[in-house]
mmCIF file of C-alpha atoms and ligand atoms in Angstrom:
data_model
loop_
_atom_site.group_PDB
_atom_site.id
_atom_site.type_symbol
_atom_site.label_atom_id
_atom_site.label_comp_id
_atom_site.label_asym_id
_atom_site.label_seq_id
_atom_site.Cartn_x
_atom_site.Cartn_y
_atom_site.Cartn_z
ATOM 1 C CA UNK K 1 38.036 134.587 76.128
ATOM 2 C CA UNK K 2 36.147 131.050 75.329
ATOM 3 C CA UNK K 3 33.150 131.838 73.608
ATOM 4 C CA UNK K 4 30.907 129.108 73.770
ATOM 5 C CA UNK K 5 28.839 129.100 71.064
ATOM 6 C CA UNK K 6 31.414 128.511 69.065
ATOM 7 C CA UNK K 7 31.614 124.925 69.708
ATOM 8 C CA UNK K 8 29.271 122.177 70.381
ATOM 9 C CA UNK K 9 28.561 121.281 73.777
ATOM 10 C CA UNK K 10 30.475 117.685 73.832
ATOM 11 C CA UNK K 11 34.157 119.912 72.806
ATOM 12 C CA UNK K 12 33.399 122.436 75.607
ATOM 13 C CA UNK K 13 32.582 120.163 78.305
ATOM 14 C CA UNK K 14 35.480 118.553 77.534
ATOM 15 C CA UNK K 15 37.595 122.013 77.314
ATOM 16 C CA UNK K 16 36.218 122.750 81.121
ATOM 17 C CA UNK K 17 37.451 119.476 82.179
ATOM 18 C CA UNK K 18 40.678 119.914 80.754
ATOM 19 C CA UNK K 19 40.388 123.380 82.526
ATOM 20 C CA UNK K 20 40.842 121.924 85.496
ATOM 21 C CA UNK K 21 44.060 120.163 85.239
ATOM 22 C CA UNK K 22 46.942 122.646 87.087
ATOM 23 C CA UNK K 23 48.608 125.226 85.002
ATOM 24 C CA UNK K 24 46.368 124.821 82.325
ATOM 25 C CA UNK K 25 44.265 128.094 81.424
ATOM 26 C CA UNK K 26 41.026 128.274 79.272
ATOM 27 C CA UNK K 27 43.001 129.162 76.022
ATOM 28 C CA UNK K 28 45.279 125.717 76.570
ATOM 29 C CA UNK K 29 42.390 123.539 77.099
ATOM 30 C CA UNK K 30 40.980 124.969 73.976
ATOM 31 C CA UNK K 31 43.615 124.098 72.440
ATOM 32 C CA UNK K 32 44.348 120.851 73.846
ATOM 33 C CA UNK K 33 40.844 119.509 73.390
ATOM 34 C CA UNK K 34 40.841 120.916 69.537
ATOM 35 C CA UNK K 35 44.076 118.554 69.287
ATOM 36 C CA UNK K 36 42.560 115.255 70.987
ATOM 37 C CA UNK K 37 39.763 115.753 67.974
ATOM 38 C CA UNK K 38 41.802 115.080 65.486
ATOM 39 C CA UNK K 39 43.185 111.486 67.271
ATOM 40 C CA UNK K 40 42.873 108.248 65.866
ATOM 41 C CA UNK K 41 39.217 106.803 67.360
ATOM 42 C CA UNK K 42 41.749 104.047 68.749
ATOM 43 C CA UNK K 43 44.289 106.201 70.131
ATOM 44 C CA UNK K 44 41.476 108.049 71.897
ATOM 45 C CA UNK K 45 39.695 104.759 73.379
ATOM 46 C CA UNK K 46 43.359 103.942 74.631
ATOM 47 C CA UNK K 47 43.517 107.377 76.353
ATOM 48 C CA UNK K 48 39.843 107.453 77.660
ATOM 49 C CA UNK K 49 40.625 103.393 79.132
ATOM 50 C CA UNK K 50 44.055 104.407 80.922
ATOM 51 C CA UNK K 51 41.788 107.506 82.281
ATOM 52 C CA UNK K 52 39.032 105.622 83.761
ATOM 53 C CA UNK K 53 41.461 102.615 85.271
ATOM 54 C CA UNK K 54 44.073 105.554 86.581
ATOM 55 C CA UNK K 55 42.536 104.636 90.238
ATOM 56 C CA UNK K 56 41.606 101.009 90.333
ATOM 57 C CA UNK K 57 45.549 100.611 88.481
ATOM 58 C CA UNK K 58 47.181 102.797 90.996
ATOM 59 C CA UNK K 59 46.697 102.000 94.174
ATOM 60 C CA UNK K 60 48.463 103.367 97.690
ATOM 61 C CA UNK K 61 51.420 100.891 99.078
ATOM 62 C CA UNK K 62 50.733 99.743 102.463
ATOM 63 C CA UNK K 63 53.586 100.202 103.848
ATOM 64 C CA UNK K 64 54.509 103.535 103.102
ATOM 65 C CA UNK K 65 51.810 105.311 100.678
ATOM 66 C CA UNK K 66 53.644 105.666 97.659
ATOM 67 C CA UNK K 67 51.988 104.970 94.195
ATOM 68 C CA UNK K 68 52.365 101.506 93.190
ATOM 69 C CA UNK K 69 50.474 98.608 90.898
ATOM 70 C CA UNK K 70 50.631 96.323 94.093
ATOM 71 C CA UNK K 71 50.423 95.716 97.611
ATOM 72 C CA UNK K 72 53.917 96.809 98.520
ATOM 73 C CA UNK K 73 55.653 99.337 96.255
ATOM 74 C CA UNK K 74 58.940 98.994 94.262
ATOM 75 C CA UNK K 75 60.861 101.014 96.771
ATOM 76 C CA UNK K 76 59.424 99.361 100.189
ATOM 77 C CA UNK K 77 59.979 96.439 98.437
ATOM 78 C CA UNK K 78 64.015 97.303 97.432
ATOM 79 C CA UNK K 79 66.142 95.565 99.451
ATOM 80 C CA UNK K 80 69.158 97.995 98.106
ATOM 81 C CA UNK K 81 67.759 100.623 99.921
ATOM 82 C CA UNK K 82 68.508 101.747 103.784
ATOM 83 C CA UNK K 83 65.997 100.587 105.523
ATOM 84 C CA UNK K 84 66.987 102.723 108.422
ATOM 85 C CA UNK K 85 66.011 105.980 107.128
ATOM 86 C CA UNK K 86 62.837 107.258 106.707
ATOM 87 C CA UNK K 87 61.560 110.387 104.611
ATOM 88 C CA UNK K 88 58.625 111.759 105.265
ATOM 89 C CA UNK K 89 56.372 113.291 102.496
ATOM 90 C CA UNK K 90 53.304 115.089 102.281
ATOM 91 C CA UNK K 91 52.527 113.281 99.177
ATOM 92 C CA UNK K 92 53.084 110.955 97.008
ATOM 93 C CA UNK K 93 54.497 113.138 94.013
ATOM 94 C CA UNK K 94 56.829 114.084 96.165
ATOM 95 C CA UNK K 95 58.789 111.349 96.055
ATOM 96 C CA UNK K 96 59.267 111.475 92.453
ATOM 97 C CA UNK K 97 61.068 114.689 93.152
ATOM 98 C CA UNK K 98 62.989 112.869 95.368
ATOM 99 C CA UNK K 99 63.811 110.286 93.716
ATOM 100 C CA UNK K 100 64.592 112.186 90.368
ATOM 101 C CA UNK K 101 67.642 114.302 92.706
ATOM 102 C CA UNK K 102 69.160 111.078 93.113
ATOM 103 C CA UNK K 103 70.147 112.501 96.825
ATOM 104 C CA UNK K 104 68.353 109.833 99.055
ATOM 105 C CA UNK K 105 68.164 106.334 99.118
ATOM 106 C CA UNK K 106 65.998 105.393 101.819
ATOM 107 C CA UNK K 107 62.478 104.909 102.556
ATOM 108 C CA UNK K 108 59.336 107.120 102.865
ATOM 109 C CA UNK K 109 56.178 107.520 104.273
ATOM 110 C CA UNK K 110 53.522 109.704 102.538
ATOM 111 C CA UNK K 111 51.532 111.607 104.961
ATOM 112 C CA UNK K 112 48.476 112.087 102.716
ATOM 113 C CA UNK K 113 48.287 115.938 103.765
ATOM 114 C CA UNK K 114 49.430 118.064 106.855
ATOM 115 C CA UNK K 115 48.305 119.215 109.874
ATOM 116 C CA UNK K 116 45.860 122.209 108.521
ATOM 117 C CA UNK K 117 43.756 123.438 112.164
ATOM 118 C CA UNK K 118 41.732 125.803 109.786
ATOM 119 C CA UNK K 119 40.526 122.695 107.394
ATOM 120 C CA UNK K 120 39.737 120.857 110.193
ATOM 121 C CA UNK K 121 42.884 118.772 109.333
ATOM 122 C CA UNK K 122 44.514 116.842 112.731
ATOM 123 C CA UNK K 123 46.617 113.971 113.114
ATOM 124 C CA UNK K 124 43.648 111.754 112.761
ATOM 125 C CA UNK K 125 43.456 112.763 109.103
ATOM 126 C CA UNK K 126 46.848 111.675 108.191
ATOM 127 C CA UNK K 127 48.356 108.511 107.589
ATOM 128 C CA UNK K 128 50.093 107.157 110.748
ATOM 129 C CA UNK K 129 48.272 103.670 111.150
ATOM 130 C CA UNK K 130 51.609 102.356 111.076
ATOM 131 C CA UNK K 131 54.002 105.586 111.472
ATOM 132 C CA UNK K 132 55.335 104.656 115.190
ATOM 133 C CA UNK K 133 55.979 101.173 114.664
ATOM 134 C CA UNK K 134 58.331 102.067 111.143
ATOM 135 C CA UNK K 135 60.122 104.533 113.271
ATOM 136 C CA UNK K 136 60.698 101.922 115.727
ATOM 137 C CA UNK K 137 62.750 100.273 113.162
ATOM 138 C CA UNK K 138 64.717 103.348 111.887
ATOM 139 C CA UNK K 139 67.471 105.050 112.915
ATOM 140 C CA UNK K 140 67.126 108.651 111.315
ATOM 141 C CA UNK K 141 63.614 110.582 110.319
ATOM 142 C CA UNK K 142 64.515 113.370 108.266
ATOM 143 C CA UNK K 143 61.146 115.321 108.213
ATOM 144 C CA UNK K 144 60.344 116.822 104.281
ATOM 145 C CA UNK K 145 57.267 118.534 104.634
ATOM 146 C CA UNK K 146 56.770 121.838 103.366
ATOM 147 C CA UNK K 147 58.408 125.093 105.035
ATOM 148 C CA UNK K 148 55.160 126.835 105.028
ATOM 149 C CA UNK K 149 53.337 127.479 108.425
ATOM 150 C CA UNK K 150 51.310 124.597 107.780
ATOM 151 C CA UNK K 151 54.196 122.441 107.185
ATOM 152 C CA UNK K 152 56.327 123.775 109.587
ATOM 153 C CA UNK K 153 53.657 123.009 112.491
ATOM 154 C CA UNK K 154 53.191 119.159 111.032
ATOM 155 C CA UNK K 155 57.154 119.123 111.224
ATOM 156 C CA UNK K 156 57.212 119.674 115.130
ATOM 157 C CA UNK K 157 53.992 117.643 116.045
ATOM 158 C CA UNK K 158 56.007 114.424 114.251
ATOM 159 C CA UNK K 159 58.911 115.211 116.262
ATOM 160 C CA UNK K 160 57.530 115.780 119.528
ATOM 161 C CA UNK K 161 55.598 112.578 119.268
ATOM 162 C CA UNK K 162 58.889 110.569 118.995
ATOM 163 C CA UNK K 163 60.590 112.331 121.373
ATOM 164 C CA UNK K 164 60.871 109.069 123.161
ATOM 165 C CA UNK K 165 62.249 107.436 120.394
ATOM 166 C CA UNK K 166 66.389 106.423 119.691
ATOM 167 C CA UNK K 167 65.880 108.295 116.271
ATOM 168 C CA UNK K 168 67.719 111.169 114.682
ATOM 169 C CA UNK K 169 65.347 113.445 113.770
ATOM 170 C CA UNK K 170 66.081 116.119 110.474
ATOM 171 C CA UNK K 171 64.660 118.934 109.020
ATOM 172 C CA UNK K 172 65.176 119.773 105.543
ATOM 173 C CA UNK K 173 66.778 122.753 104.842
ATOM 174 C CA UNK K 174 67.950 125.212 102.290
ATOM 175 C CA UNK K 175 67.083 125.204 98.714
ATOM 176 C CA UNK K 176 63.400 125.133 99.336
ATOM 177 C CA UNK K 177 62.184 128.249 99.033
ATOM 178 C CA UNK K 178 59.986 129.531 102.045
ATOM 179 C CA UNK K 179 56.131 128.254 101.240
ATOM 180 C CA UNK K 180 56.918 127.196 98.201
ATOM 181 C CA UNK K 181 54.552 124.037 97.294
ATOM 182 C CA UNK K 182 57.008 120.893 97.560
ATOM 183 C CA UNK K 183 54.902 119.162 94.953
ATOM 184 C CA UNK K 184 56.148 121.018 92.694
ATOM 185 C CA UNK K 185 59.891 121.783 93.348
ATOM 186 C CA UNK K 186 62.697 121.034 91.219
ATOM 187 C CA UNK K 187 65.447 117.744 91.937
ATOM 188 C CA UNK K 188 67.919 120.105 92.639
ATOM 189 C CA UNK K 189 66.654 122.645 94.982
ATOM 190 C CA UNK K 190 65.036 119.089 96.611
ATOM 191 C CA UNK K 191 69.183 117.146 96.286
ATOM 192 C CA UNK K 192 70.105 120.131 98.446
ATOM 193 C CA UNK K 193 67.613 120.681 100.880
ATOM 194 C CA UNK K 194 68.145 116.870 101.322
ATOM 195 C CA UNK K 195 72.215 116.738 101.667
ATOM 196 C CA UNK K 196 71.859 120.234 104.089
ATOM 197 C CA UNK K 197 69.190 119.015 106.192
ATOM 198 C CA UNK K 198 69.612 120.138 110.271
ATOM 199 C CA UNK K 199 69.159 117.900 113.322
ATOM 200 C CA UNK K 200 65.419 118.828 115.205
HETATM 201 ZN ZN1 ZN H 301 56.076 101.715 99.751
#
């Protein structure tokens, strides 16, 4: 247990923010924080500047929602890349994942979310702006959301809205394991639940 009086307030408000950060517990932070202290001052400004331009310096791509420093991001803007196949991702550190499998090399489109009913989460919530008119352009959709409930469901609203469209749709499959959090899978399990992914 953290006891608080044993620091001054500046190191624990700083050990609660660090607190927050996933898979980091109370002890870690401590930790953590007691080993920024001992920085350089300079190595510290650099740390505190790349912290507070993290959002203004990555931005969303346009096209498809991916991190990038631009407009367009370095994949959209690839012209190696199939531009007839489209992956779609809840987020965008999914396609790091992805990427990092070395099993797909097409585009995406982040989502931003899925379909959640209970969080008052619909279609309107999620980024489509320009969904249809990318699929019009594709030839295949394979569909990587998560194979939770919630996932699941966003899976078969996507597909039934391009029913109408001359597009393969996919699932991915196996190697995924059921609700597991996609965000944080690893490149293999994600290489084959690309390569064995089933026709919707
Ligand atoms: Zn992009």
């Amino acid at each position: 247990m953290m006891n608080e009086n044993l620091y001054p307030d500046p190191l624990n408000k700083l050990i609660k923010t660090i607190a927050r950060l996933p898979g980091i517990g109370k002890r870690t932070a401590e930790r953590l924080a007691l080993s920024l202290h001992e920085w350089q001052e300079e190595d510290l400004k650099f740390f505190g500047e790349q912290l507070i331009g993290l959002k203004a310096n990555v931005k969303s791509c346009s096209i498809c929602g991916n991190f990038s420093d631009s407009d367009k991001c370095k994949i959209c803007t690839d012209s190696q890349r199939d531009q007839t196949i489209i992956c779609v991702v809840e987020n965008a550190a999914q396609i790091a994942i992805i990427e990092k499998s070395g099993s797909y090399q097409g585009l995406y489109h982040v989502l931003g979310g899925r379909l959640s009913p209970m969080n008052n989460i619909g279609p309107e919530n999620l980024n489509l702006s320009n969904f249809k008119e990318r699929c019009l352009k594709a030839s295949e959709l394979i569909l990587a959301t998560s194979p939770d409930f919630e996932g699941e469901a966003t899976a078969s609203f996507l597909s039934q809205e391009l029913s109408d469209y001359n597009l393969e749709i996919t699932r991915i499959a196996q190697g995924i394991p059921v609700g597991a959090d996609l965000s944080f899978a690893d490149s293999a399990s994600m290489a084959m639940a690309i390569n064995s992914r089933r026709t919707l």
